[in-house]
Coordinates of C-alpha atoms in Angstrom, one line a residue:
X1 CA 169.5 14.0 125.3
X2 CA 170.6 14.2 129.2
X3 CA 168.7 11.2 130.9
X4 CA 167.8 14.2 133.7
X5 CA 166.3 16.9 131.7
X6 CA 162.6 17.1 131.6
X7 CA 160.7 15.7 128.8
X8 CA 157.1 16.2 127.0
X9 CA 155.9 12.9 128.6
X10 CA 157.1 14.7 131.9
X11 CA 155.1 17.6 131.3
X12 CA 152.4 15.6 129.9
X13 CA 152.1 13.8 133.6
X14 CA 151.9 16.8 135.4
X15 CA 148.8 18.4 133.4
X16 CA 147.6 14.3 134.0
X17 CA 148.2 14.9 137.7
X18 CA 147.0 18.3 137.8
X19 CA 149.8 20.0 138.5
X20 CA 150.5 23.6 138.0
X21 CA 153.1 23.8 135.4
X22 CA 155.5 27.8 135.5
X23 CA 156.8 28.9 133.2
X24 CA 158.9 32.4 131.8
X25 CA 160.2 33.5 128.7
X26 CA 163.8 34.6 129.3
X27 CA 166.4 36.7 126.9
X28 CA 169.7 36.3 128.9
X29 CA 172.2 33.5 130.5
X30 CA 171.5 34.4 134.4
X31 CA 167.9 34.4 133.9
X32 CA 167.9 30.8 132.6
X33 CA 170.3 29.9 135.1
X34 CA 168.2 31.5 137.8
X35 CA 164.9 30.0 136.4
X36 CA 166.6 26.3 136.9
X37 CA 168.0 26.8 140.6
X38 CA 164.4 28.5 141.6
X39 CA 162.9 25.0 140.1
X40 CA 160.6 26.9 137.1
X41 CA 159.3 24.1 134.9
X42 CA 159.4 25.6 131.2
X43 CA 161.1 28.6 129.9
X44 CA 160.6 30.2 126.5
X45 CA 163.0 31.1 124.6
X46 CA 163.2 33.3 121.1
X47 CA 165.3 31.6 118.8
X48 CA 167.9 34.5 117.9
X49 CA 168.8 33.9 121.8
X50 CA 169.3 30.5 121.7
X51 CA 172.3 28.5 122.2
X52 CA 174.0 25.8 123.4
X53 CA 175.1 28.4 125.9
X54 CA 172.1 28.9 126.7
X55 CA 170.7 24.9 127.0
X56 CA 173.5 24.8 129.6
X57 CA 172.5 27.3 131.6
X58 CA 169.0 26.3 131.6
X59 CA 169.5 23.1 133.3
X60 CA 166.7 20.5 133.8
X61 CA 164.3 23.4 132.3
X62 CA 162.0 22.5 129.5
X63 CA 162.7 24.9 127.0
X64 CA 160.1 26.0 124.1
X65 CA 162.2 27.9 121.3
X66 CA 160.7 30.3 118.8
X67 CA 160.3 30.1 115.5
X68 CA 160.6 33.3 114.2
X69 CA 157.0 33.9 111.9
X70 CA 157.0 36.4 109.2
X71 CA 158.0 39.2 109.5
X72 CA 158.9 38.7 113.4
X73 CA 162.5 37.9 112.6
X74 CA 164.6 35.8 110.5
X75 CA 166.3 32.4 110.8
X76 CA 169.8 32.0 109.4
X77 CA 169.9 35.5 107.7
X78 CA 165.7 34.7 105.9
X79 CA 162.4 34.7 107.0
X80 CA 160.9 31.6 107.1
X81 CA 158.1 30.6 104.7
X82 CA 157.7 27.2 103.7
X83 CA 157.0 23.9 105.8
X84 CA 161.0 23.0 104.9
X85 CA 162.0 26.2 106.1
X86 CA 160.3 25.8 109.5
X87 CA 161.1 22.1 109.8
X88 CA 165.2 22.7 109.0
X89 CA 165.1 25.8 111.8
X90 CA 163.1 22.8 114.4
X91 CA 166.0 20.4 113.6
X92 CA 168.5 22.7 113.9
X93 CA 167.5 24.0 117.6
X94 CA 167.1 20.3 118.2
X95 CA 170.3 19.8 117.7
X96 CA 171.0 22.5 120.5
X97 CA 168.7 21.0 123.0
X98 CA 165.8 22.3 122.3
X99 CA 162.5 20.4 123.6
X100 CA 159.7 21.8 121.9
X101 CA 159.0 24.8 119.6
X102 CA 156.5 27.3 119.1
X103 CA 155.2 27.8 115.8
X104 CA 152.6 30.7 115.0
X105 CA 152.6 29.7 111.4
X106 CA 149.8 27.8 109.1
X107 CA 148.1 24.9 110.4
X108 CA 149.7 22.5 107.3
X109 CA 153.2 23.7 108.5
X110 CA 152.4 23.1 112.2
X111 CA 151.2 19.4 110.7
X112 CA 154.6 18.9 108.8
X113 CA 156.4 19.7 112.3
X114 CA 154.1 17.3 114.0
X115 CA 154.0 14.7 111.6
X116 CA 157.7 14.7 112.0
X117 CA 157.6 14.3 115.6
X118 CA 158.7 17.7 116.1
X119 CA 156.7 19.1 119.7
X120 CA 154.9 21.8 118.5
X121 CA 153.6 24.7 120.9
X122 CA 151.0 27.2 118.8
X123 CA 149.0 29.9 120.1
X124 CA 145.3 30.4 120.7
X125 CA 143.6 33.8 122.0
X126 CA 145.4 37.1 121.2
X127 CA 148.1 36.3 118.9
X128 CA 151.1 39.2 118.7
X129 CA 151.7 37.9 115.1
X130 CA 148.2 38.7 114.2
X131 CA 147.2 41.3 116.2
X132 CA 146.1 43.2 112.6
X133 CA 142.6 40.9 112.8
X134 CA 141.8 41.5 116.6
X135 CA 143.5 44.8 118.2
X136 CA 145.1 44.3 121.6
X137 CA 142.2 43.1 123.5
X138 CA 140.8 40.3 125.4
X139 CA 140.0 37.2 122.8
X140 CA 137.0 35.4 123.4
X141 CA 134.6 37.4 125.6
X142 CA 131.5 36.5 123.2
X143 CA 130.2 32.7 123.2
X144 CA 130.8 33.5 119.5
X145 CA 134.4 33.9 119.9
X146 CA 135.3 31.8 122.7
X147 CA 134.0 28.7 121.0
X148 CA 136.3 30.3 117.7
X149 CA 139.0 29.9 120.0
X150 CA 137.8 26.1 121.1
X151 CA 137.8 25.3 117.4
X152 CA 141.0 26.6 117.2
X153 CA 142.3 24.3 119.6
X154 CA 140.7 21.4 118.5
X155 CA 142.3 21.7 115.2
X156 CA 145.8 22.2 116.8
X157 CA 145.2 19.0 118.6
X158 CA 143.9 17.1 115.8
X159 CA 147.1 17.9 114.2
X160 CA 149.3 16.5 116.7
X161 CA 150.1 19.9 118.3
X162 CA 151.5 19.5 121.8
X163 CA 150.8 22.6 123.2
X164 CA 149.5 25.9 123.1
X165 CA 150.0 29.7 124.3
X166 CA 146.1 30.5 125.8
X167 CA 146.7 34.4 125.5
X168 CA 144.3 36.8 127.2
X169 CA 141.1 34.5 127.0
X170 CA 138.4 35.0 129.8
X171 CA 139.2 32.9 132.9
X172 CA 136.3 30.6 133.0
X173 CA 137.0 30.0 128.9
X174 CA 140.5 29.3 129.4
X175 CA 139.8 26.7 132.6
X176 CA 137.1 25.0 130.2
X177 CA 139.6 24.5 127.4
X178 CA 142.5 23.7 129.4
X179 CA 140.3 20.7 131.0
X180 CA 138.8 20.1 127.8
X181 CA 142.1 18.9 126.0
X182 CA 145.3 17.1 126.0
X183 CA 147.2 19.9 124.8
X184 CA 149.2 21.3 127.4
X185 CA 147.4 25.0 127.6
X186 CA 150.2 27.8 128.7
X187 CA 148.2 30.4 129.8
X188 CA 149.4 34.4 129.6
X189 CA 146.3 35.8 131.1
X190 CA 144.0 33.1 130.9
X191 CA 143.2 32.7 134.7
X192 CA 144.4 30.6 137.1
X193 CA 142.4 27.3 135.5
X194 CA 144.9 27.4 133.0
X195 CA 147.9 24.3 132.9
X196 CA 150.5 26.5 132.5
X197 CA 151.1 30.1 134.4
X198 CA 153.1 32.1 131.8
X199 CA 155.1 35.3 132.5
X200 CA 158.0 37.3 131.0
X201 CA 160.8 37.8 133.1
X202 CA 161.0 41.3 132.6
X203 CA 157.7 41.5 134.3
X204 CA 158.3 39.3 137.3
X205 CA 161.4 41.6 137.8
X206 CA 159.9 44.7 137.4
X207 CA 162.1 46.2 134.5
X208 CA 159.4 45.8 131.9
X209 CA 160.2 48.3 128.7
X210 CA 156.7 49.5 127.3
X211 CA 153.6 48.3 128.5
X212 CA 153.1 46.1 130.7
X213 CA 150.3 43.7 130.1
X214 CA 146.9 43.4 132.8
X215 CA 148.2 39.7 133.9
X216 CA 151.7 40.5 134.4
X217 CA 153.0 40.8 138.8
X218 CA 156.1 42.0 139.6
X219 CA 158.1 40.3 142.5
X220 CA 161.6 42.4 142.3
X221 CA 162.2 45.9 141.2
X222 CA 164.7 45.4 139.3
X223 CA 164.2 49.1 137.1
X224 CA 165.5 50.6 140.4
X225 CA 168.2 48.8 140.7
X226 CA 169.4 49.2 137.1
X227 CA 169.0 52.6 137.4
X228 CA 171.4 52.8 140.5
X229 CA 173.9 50.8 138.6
X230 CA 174.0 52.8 135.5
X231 CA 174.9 56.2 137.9
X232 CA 177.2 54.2 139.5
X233 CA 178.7 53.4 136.2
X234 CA 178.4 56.7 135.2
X235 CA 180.6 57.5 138.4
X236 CA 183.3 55.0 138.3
X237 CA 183.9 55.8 134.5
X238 CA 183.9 60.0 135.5
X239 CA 186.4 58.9 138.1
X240 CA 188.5 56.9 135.7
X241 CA 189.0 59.9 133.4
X242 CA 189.8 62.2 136.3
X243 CA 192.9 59.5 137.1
X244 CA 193.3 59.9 133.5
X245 CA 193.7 63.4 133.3
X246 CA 196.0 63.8 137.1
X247 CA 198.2 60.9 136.5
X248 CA 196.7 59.0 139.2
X249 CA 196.6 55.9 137.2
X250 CA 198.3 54.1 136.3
X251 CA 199.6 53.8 139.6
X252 CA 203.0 52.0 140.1
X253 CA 200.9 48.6 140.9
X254 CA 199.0 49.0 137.4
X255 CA 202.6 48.7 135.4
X256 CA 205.2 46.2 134.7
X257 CA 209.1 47.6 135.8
X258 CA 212.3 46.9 134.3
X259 CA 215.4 46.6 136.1
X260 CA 218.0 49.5 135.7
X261 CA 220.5 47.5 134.3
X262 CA 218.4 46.2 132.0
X263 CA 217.0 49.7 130.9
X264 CA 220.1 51.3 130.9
X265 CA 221.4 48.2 128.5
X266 CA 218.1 49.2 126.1
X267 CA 219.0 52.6 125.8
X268 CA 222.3 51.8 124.8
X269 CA 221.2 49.3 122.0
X270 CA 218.4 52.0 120.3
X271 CA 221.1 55.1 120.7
X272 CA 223.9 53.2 119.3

């Protein structure tokens, strides 16, 4: 592991020293290259876009890979299911560089990863994997569910868990946990009292495709910008076929010549 690269004891010292910890979720090489020149502390990353590649271009990042759960995508052409399943995908993005992962699945597989000294990142509040139990909606608005959700995280940390996603969680619940444990508590909508300030890229850049959640801010319209870029594509390929079509290219520059001699000498040997 590079010396440089930020590790979970790192991390660990800045929730200690109350530091606010950023972090985004990014799908593409220039986003993770851009998240480690802007200085972002974590990124997430889904496993089907991880890479070495990718590792590189994040830099000193901390990066949480996904394990795909269920039916949320597959890992080396299968879903994964069993403890062994999960712990071979961990290793395997370990050996890539990975830092920690985030597992949605059981609580005895989370404890295989952990017991393994595998960093393990789970998630708390609404949970996209489960959304079937809950509908999209705020998690933990009654003391009855809010202290479902602190049980929750208890268990995760009894288990060893490093970490976990606080998703959509009322502010003052979300500050009260995130003091309240050793777990490092990535918040996506969990206020401002949370260790972690989580945010999809796509958001921050304003090119978001469906909905776009209550906690996400954009910073850059990007969606413009795309949009100006496709016409312009649209353009330069139009233009490209008119060329096509008049002979304008390929131009003279565009071709490779032959001397005379040398074509006259060619014709001679294919006519002969």
């Amino acid at each position: 592991m590079d010396r440089n690269r930020t590790t979970v004891a790192d991390i660990r010292a800045k929730k200690a020293a109350g530091r606010k910890i950023s972090m985004l979720y990014v799908t593409t090489l220039d986003e993770a290259a851009a998240a480690d020149e802007a200085g972002i502390d974590m990124l997430s990353i889904e496993g089907k876009y991880f890479s070495p590649e990718m590792r590189k271009a994040a830099g000193r990042c901390f990066v949480q890979v996904g394990l795909p759960y269920g039916g949320w995508g597959k890992f080396d052409g299968r879903h994964l299911a069993t403890a062994e399943d999960y712990l071979q995908a961990a290793y395997h993005f370990t050996s890539m560089g990975g830092d920690c992962f985030y597992c949605a699945a059981s609580f005895d597989v989370q404890k295989v990863l952990c017991d393994n000294h595998i960093p393990i990142v789970a998630h708390v509040g609404l949970i996209p994997s489960y959304i079937t139990w809950t509908g999209f909606r705020a998690v933990g608005k009654t003391a009855v569910e809010a202290a479902s959700v602190w049980q929750q995280v208890q268990k995760l940390e009894s288990i060893g868990c490093f970490g976990a996603e606080l998703e959509v969680v009322p502010d003052r619940v979300g500050a009260w946990i995130s003091a309240n444990t050793s777990m490092i508590m990535l918040g996506m909508g969990a206020g401002p009292g949370a260790d972690a300030q989580y945010l999809f890229s796509e958001d921050v850049l304003g090119h978001t495709a469906g909905h776009k959640p209550r906690h996400a801010k954009t910073y850059r319209n990007f969606a413009a910008e795309f949009e100006r870029l496709q016409k312009e594509r649209v353009a330069a390929f139009k233009e490209f076929i008119g060329d096509v079509n008049s002979g304008a290219y390929p131009a003279p520059e565009h071709s490779v010549a032959i001397a005379d001699a040398e074509y006259d000498a060619f014709l001679k040997t294919v006519r002969s």
